[in-house]
Each structure stands twice: as structure tokens, then as C-alpha cells.
C-alpha positions as CSV (number, residue, x, y, z in Angstrom):
1,M,100.5,124.2,84.0
2,S,99.5,124.3,80.3
3,A,98.9,121.1,78.4
4,A,102.0,121.8,76.3
5,G,104.3,121.9,79.3
6,A,102.7,119.1,81.3
7,P,104.5,115.8,81.8
8,L,103.6,113.0,79.3
9,V,102.1,109.8,80.6
10,G,101.8,106.8,78.4
11,I,99.0,104.2,79.1
12,L,99.3,100.7,77.6
13,G,95.8,99.3,77.2
14,G,94.6,102.9,77.8
15,Y,91.2,102.3,76.3
16,G,90.3,99.4,78.5
17,R,88.0,99.6,81.6
18,V,90.9,100.3,84.0
19,G,93.1,102.3,81.7
20,G,90.2,104.4,80.5
21,V,89.3,105.5,84.0
22,A,92.9,106.2,84.8
23,A,93.2,108.3,81.7
24,R,90.2,110.4,82.5
25,V,91.3,110.9,86.1
26,L,94.8,111.9,85.2
27,S,93.5,114.3,82.6
28,A,90.9,115.9,84.9
29,E,92.9,115.9,88.1
30,C,96.4,116.9,87.0
31,G,96.2,118.0,83.4
32,Y,98.8,115.5,82.2
33,R,99.4,115.0,78.5
34,L,98.4,111.4,77.7
35,R,99.5,108.9,75.1
36,V,96.8,106.3,74.8
37,G,98.3,103.1,73.5
38,G,97.1,99.6,72.4
39,R,96.7,97.3,69.4
40,S,93.5,99.0,68.2
41,A,94.2,102.4,66.6
42,D,90.4,103.1,66.4
43,A,89.8,102.5,70.1
44,A,92.9,104.5,71.1
45,W,92.0,107.5,68.9
46,S,88.4,107.4,70.1
47,L,89.4,107.8,73.7
48,A,92.1,110.4,72.8
49,R,89.5,112.6,71.1
50,R,87.1,112.4,74.1
51,L,90.0,113.4,76.4
52,G,90.6,116.5,74.3
53,T,93.7,118.7,74.1
54,G,96.8,117.1,75.3
55,A,95.9,113.5,74.4
56,E,97.3,111.5,71.6
57,A,97.0,107.9,70.4
58,A,99.5,105.3,69.4
59,V,99.5,101.7,68.2
60,V,101.8,99.6,70.4
61,D,102.5,95.9,71.0
62,A,103.8,95.5,74.6
63,A,105.5,92.2,73.5
64,D,107.5,94.0,70.8
65,R,110.6,95.6,72.2
66,Q,111.0,98.1,69.4
67,S,107.3,99.1,69.5
68,L,107.5,99.5,73.2
69,R,110.6,101.7,73.0
70,H,109.0,104.0,70.5
71,F,105.9,104.3,72.6
72,T,107.9,105.1,75.8
73,R,109.9,107.9,74.1
74,G,109.3,111.3,75.8
75,C,107.2,109.9,78.6
76,T,107.7,110.7,82.3
77,A,105.8,107.6,83.4
78,V,104.1,104.6,81.7
79,L,101.0,102.9,83.2
80,D,100.7,99.3,82.0
81,C,97.0,98.2,81.9
82,S,97.6,95.8,79.0
83,G,97.2,92.6,80.9
84,T,100.3,91.1,79.4
85,A,102.8,91.8,82.2
86,F,102.7,88.4,83.8
87,A,102.9,86.5,80.6
88,L,106.0,88.6,79.6
89,R,107.6,88.1,83.1
90,G,108.7,91.6,83.7
91,R,110.1,92.4,80.3
92,V,107.8,95.5,79.9
93,R,108.8,96.9,83.3
94,R,112.5,96.3,82.6
95,S,112.3,98.0,79.2
96,V,110.5,101.1,80.6
97,L,112.9,101.4,83.5
98,A,115.9,101.0,81.2
99,A,114.7,104.1,79.3
100,G,114.7,106.1,82.6
101,V,110.9,106.2,82.7
102,H,108.8,105.4,85.8
103,Y,106.6,102.3,85.5
104,V,103.3,101.5,87.1
105,G,102.0,98.0,86.4
106,M,98.4,96.9,87.1
107,T,99.4,93.3,87.2
108,D,102.1,91.7,89.3
109,D,104.5,90.5,86.6
110,G,106.1,87.9,88.7
111,G,109.6,89.0,87.7
112,P,112.5,89.9,89.9
113,H,111.9,93.1,91.9
114,A,115.4,94.4,91.8
115,G,115.5,98.0,90.6
116,A,117.4,99.2,87.6
117,G,118.4,102.9,87.2
118,P,116.9,106.0,88.8
119,A,113.3,105.4,87.9
120,A,110.7,103.9,90.2
121,A,108.4,100.9,89.5
122,V,105.0,100.3,91.2
123,L,103.3,96.9,91.0
124,F,99.6,96.4,91.8
125,T,99.3,93.3,94.0
126,G,95.6,92.7,93.8
127,L,92.8,94.9,95.1
128,G,92.3,93.2,98.4
129,G,96.0,93.3,99.2
130,T,96.4,96.9,98.1
131,L,93.5,98.0,100.3
132,A,94.9,95.9,103.2
133,G,98.2,97.9,103.0
134,W,96.6,101.3,102.4
135,L,93.8,101.2,105.1
136,P,96.1,101.1,108.2
137,R,98.1,104.0,106.8
138,L,94.9,106.0,106.4
139,L,93.9,105.3,110.0
140,A,97.4,105.9,111.5
141,D,97.8,109.3,109.8
142,G,98.3,111.8,112.6
143,L,98.5,109.3,115.4
144,D,101.5,109.2,117.7
145,T,101.5,105.4,118.0
146,A,99.4,102.5,116.8
147,T,98.9,99.1,118.4
148,R,96.2,97.0,116.9
149,F,94.5,96.7,113.5
150,D,91.5,94.7,112.4
151,G,90.5,94.8,108.7
152,W,87.6,93.3,106.6
153,Y,87.2,93.2,102.8
154,A,84.2,92.0,100.8
155,G,83.7,92.2,97.1
156,R,81.6,90.8,94.3
157,G,82.0,91.3,90.6
158,A,83.6,89.8,87.5
159,V,87.3,90.2,87.0
160,A,89.4,89.5,84.0
161,P,91.9,86.6,84.2
162,H,94.9,88.8,83.9
163,A,93.5,90.9,86.8
164,A,93.0,87.8,88.9
165,V,96.7,86.9,88.7
166,S,97.9,89.6,91.1
167,G,95.4,88.5,93.7
168,L,96.4,84.9,93.4
169,L,100.1,85.7,93.7
170,S,99.3,87.9,96.8
171,R,97.6,85.0,98.5
172,R,100.5,82.7,97.9
173,R,102.8,85.2,99.5
174,A,100.6,85.7,102.5
175,L,100.9,84.3,106.0
176,D,98.4,81.5,106.7
177,V,96.4,82.2,110.0
178,P,94.7,79.0,111.1
179,A,91.3,79.7,112.6
180,D,92.0,78.0,115.9
181,T,95.1,80.0,116.8
182,G,93.5,83.3,117.7
183,P,94.8,86.7,116.6
184,S,97.8,86.9,114.3
185,R,100.3,88.5,116.7
186,L,103.4,90.4,115.6
187,P,105.9,90.4,118.5
188,G,107.6,93.7,118.9
189,G,110.9,93.9,117.0
190,D,110.3,90.8,114.9
191,L,109.7,91.0,111.2
192,P,106.2,89.8,110.5
193,A,105.4,87.5,107.6
194,G,105.2,89.6,104.4
195,S,108.2,91.8,105.4
196,P,111.1,91.9,102.9
197,S,112.8,88.9,104.6
198,R,109.9,86.5,103.9
199,R,110.2,83.9,101.2
200,P,107.7,84.4,98.4
201,D,106.9,80.7,98.3
202,G,105.6,80.6,101.9
203,P,102.6,78.7,103.1
204,P,99.2,79.0,101.6
205,G,97.5,82.3,102.2
206,T,94.1,81.5,103.7
207,A,92.2,79.7,106.3
208,R,88.5,79.3,106.6
209,E,87.3,80.9,109.8
210,E,84.6,78.8,111.6
211,E,84.5,80.3,115.1
212,A,83.5,83.9,114.2
213,D,80.3,83.7,116.2
214,Q,81.6,81.9,119.3
215,A,80.6,83.4,122.6
216,G,82.8,83.3,125.7
217,P,82.0,81.0,128.7
218,P,79.8,82.6,131.4
219,G,81.9,84.7,133.7
220,G,85.0,83.9,131.7
221,E,87.1,85.6,129.1
222,A,85.8,85.5,125.5
223,P,87.9,83.4,123.1
224,P,90.2,85.4,120.8
225,A,87.8,85.1,117.8
226,A,85.0,86.6,119.9
227,R,87.1,89.7,120.7
228,E,87.8,90.5,117.1
229,S,86.1,93.4,115.5
230,R,83.0,92.9,113.3
231,P,82.4,94.6,110.0
232,P,79.6,97.3,110.0
233,W,77.7,95.2,107.4
234,P,76.0,91.9,108.0
235,L,78.0,88.9,106.8
236,P,76.4,87.4,103.7
237,A,73.9,84.7,104.1
238,R,75.4,81.3,103.3
239,P,76.8,80.2,100.9
240,A,79.7,82.4,101.8
241,A,83.2,82.0,103.3
242,V,85.3,84.2,105.5
243,H,89.0,83.7,104.9
244,R,91.6,85.0,107.4
245,F,95.2,85.6,106.5
246,L,97.9,88.3,106.7
247,P,98.6,89.9,103.3
248,E,102.2,90.8,102.5
249,E,101.2,94.5,102.2
250,L,99.6,94.5,105.6
251,G,102.6,92.7,107.1
252,R,104.9,95.5,105.8
253,Q,102.7,98.2,107.3
254,A,102.4,96.3,110.6
255,Y,106.2,96.3,110.8
256,L,106.6,100.0,109.9
257,L,103.8,101.0,112.3
258,R,105.2,98.7,115.0
259,L,101.8,97.1,115.5
260,E,101.4,94.5,118.2
261,E,98.5,92.8,116.4
262,A,97.2,92.8,112.8
263,R,94.2,90.9,111.4
264,W,92.7,90.7,107.9
265,H,89.5,88.9,106.8
266,E,88.1,88.5,103.3
267,V,84.5,87.6,102.7
268,F,83.6,85.7,99.5
269,P,79.8,85.5,98.8
270,G,78.7,82.5,96.7
271,D,79.9,78.9,96.2
272,A,82.2,79.1,93.2
273,T,84.9,81.6,94.3
274,P,85.6,80.0,97.7
275,T,85.9,76.5,96.0
276,V,88.6,77.8,93.6
277,L,90.5,79.5,96.3
278,D,90.4,76.5,98.6
279,R,91.9,74.3,95.8
280,L,94.6,76.9,95.3
281,D,95.4,76.9,99.0
282,R,95.8,73.2,99.1
283,R,98.6,73.3,96.5
284,P,102.0,72.7,98.1
285,P,104.5,75.6,97.9
286,G,106.6,75.5,94.7
287,T,104.1,73.6,92.6
288,L,102.3,76.6,91.1
289,D,104.2,77.3,87.8
290,T,103.1,80.0,85.3
291,R,100.8,77.7,83.4
292,A,99.1,76.4,86.5
293,L,98.7,80.0,87.9
294,M,97.1,81.2,84.7
295,A,94.7,78.2,84.8
296,F,93.6,79.1,88.3
297,A,93.2,82.8,87.2
298,R,90.9,81.7,84.4
299,E,88.9,79.5,86.8
300,L,88.7,82.3,89.3
301,S,87.5,84.7,86.6
302,R,84.7,82.3,85.7
303,A,83.8,81.7,89.4
304,R,83.6,85.4,90.1
305,R,81.4,85.9,87.1
306,L,79.1,83.0,88.2
307,D,78.8,84.3,91.8
308,A,78.0,87.8,90.5
309,E,75.2,86.8,88.2
310,K,72.0,88.7,88.9
311,N,73.8,90.6,91.7
312,S,75.2,94.1,91.7
313,P,79.0,94.5,91.9
314,Y,80.5,96.2,94.9
315,E,83.8,96.5,96.9
316,M,83.7,97.3,100.6
317,T,86.5,97.6,103.1
318,Y,86.4,98.3,106.8
319,G,89.1,98.6,109.4
320,T,89.7,99.7,113.0
321,L,93.0,100.9,114.5
322,D,93.8,101.4,118.2
323,G,96.4,104.0,119.1
324,L,97.4,107.1,120.9
325,T,97.0,110.7,119.8
326,S,99.9,113.2,120.1
327,D,98.1,114.3,123.4
328,G,98.4,110.8,124.8
329,I,94.7,110.0,124.5
330,A,93.8,106.4,123.7
331,V,91.5,106.2,120.7
332,R,90.0,103.7,118.2
333,R,89.8,104.9,114.6
334,S,87.6,103.3,112.0
335,A,87.2,103.7,108.3
336,L,84.6,102.3,105.8
337,M,85.1,102.5,102.0
338,H,82.3,101.4,99.7
339,C,82.0,101.7,95.9
340,T,80.0,100.0,93.2
341,N,82.4,100.5,90.3
342,V,85.1,97.9,90.8
343,S,87.1,98.6,87.6
344,G,86.8,102.3,88.4
345,L,88.3,101.9,91.8
346,V,91.3,100.1,90.4
347,G,91.6,102.8,87.8
348,V,91.6,105.6,90.4
349,L,94.3,103.7,92.5
350,A,96.4,103.4,89.3
351,S,96.1,107.1,88.6
352,V,97.2,108.0,92.1
353,A,100.3,105.7,91.8
354,V,101.2,107.3,88.5
355,H,100.8,110.8,89.9
356,E,103.2,109.9,92.8
357,A,105.7,108.4,90.5
358,A,105.5,111.2,87.8
359,G,105.9,113.8,90.6
360,G,109.2,112.3,91.7
361,R,107.8,111.4,95.2
362,L,108.9,107.8,95.0
363,P,112.5,106.5,95.4
364,S,114.1,104.3,92.8
365,G,113.3,100.6,93.0
366,T,110.2,98.5,92.9
367,H,107.3,99.2,95.3
368,P,103.9,97.6,96.0
369,A,101.1,99.9,95.1
370,A,99.8,99.9,98.7
371,A,103.0,101.6,100.0
372,T,102.8,104.4,97.4
373,L,99.3,105.6,97.9
374,P,99.1,108.8,100.0
375,P,96.6,108.0,102.8
376,R,94.1,110.9,102.7
377,G,94.8,112.0,99.2
378,T,93.8,108.6,97.8
379,A,90.5,108.8,99.7
380,D,89.8,112.2,98.3
381,W,90.5,110.9,94.7
382,I,88.2,107.9,95.2
383,V,85.2,110.0,96.3
384,R,85.9,112.8,93.8
385,H,86.0,110.5,90.7
386,L,83.7,107.6,91.4
387,A,79.9,108.1,91.6
388,R,78.3,106.7,94.7
389,A,81.7,106.0,96.4
390,T,82.1,106.9,100.0
391,V,85.0,106.9,102.5
392,R,84.0,107.6,106.1
393,T,86.3,107.8,109.1
394,T,85.6,108.1,112.8
395,E,87.7,108.5,115.9
396,I,86.3,107.4,119.3
397,P,88.1,107.7,122.7
398,T,88.6,104.2,124.0
399,G,86.1,103.2,126.7
400,A,83.9,106.2,126.1
401,T,81.1,107.2,123.8
402,G,82.5,109.3,121.1
403,T,81.5,111.1,118.0
404,P,83.1,111.3,114.6
405,T,86.0,113.7,114.6
406,C,86.2,114.2,110.8
407,S,83.3,114.8,108.6
408,P,82.5,111.9,106.2
409,M,83.9,112.1,102.8
410,A,81.0,111.6,100.5
411,A,80.7,111.2,96.7
412,R,80.9,114.6,95.1
413,R,79.5,113.3,91.8
414,P,75.8,112.8,91.4
415,G,74.6,109.2,90.9
């Protein structure tokens, strides 16, 4: 498709770290025409010139309804990386949808999720939660049935306060899994926590896991914690915390895949970040208003920056899934994703969501980003557009020594 005939995608905050990556990916991967928008004309035009033919720049204020309407005109989809979505409580999303344009927001705006009109909306609910919802879909692709999922997430690197909001909201909506209760079981037929029937102001979303290294009694069955999977990397030397909970995105996939068990752990290296999250988790439901949440987001941003000082940033996700192939063979699949460009990873996920929406592959209504990412296509985009990023998958017959059944997807860019 020529640039002149390609769909137009508008990017609010398009010259920022996330928006800039998404713009480059959408231009290189799909040839979209791009409208780079923001309050700085110089920054917008600078990126548009680097993107080349098919890119234009526009000055836009997301808080101004008339300015936003003018920016949206002619677009097939709008990607919102402006960081103002939560402060505006969904007004940007409603304005874009009212114009019949698809909307992808990189901050959970906290507004009502009811759809309006034929267009689709996608909300990014934090990096950890999004990966928790995408990873089991990647592992289940091609399996006849799936039964049990274990997931781990670890990350280090600074985040902006507006980016921290989505992760904090996701934690408040998650299911708390006390460390002494064993695996988080999802009885067959019951809606797990995090399914559409769950109240958004449910219990706090984390519990410190203290028994991860317990061994079973001699001659007896190991305790539930000892049966859990281990990540393929060593847990950080203390100070660090391992929080176990069930993200809403993973709860949805557990229900759709009819999983019997689902577990999720997040590893937080350093002192500062776990301290802020523990204080958040102690807040009773219903006491976290907009002002308090933004205060926590600013604290978390400072804590992440403090824990990341003199250390290289990274994001690492690992999961295992037990299930049956179409031939009835019991297997365990595993996947490991690693990258060093945290903002770049978010930008790639944003571009994938935009591509799905602009291509008409999403139904109308509001969707979490995790549910919109095509399993293997997303992995391909990650390794194609991020230097030193890898996604490796294996499949091993249960109870036997196996070998990888699909070749590792390795970074195709030098670096």
C-alpha cells in the first residue's frame, strides 16, 4: 500500500519515549501515515521529518476538546501517549470514540469502560499485568487444552508517574493471594477474580511470599509453595521482594482457557519500590481517590528511579503452561522474554494494539491491551524492533526429557 492510500494514525505525545518508538514501528512495519501530535511543534516536526514521507506534525492539547477534535479528523486510530488520560478521567477516549475513531490509551484513564459507537478502545493496564495476560495466550497457542500456568515477572528501571498509574490501578483490581494458602486455584466453571463480574475495588493486590524456598518433609509431599515453578534466573540477592497475586488480565485468560490453576509472581529488586507497594496494599478498599493515587504514582516513580541507580534497566518475564496437544500428548510449554529497553517494549506493545484496532480486528467496546495482542505476532514484533530482545519458547513432554520444538526467536537487530 502506498503512503498516500495508507490509513492515518494520530499519536498524542508522539515524540515521547513510548510514542516515538510506536511511531517508528508503525511506519517501518505497516507503512501507516502518521500524525505526530503534542504541545511542542518543534519536537513534533523533528520526529515527523525523521519518519519521512507519510508523516506530518500537529500541535494539540489533549485537554482542549476543539483541539483534540481537529487532531482526530481523518484518523483511523489514535494512540494516546500523552500521559494526561487519567487526569482527564476518560474524556480523551470518549471524544475519540465519538468521532468514530479507534482509541489506544497507554494509561488506564480510570473512566467507565462502557463502549460508545462502533469503534474499539484499548487500555494499557500496566506492563506487568499486560504481560501476565499475554504470556498464557502465547503458550496456549495450538494446544487442545491447558490446565496450569505459572508466571514470573521482574523488572528494574525508572518509570514516569503517569505510566505508574496503570500498574497501581491494576494492583488494586487484582486478587490477593496470601502466601500461606498455597496455589491460587480456579475451580472449573467459576469466574476467577479479575473476570468481568469482579468489583474493581476488591482486596489489595499483593502478598509477600516468604515460603518460596521451603522443602517438603522427608518422605512426605512437598508443600504447595515448593511445587511451584522457579524462574530460570536467580532471584535477586536481598533486598528484594517477591509479591504473589492474580492480575485481572491473567484472571480473564484463566477463565477463557479454563485453567485449573494460575499463579503470578512479581520480583522487585531494591528497598524503595517494595516499601511503596506495601503501603499501597495496606490502604483499605475505597480510600484511594484520584489525588491519593497520583501521590502514590509519584512516590513509586521516585522509588523505581532510586532502585535503578547504577544498575542497568531490564524487563524479564517467564511462564510455564501444562496442557495437551491435539494428539493427546501431555506437555509443558515455557516462554522467556527479556529486553533492556523498557520504554521501547511498551512502545512495541502499543504499536501492535494500534495495528489490530486499525485493521478492524477488534470488536467495538473497551478492551485491556493484553486481550488484543496476537500471541506469536507480538513476539515477532518485539524481537524485530528491539535490539537485544529475545523471546524463547520450548515444549517438553511431561515426565520425559525433551528438546525445544520451536527455534528461539532472537533479536534480529544488531546490538
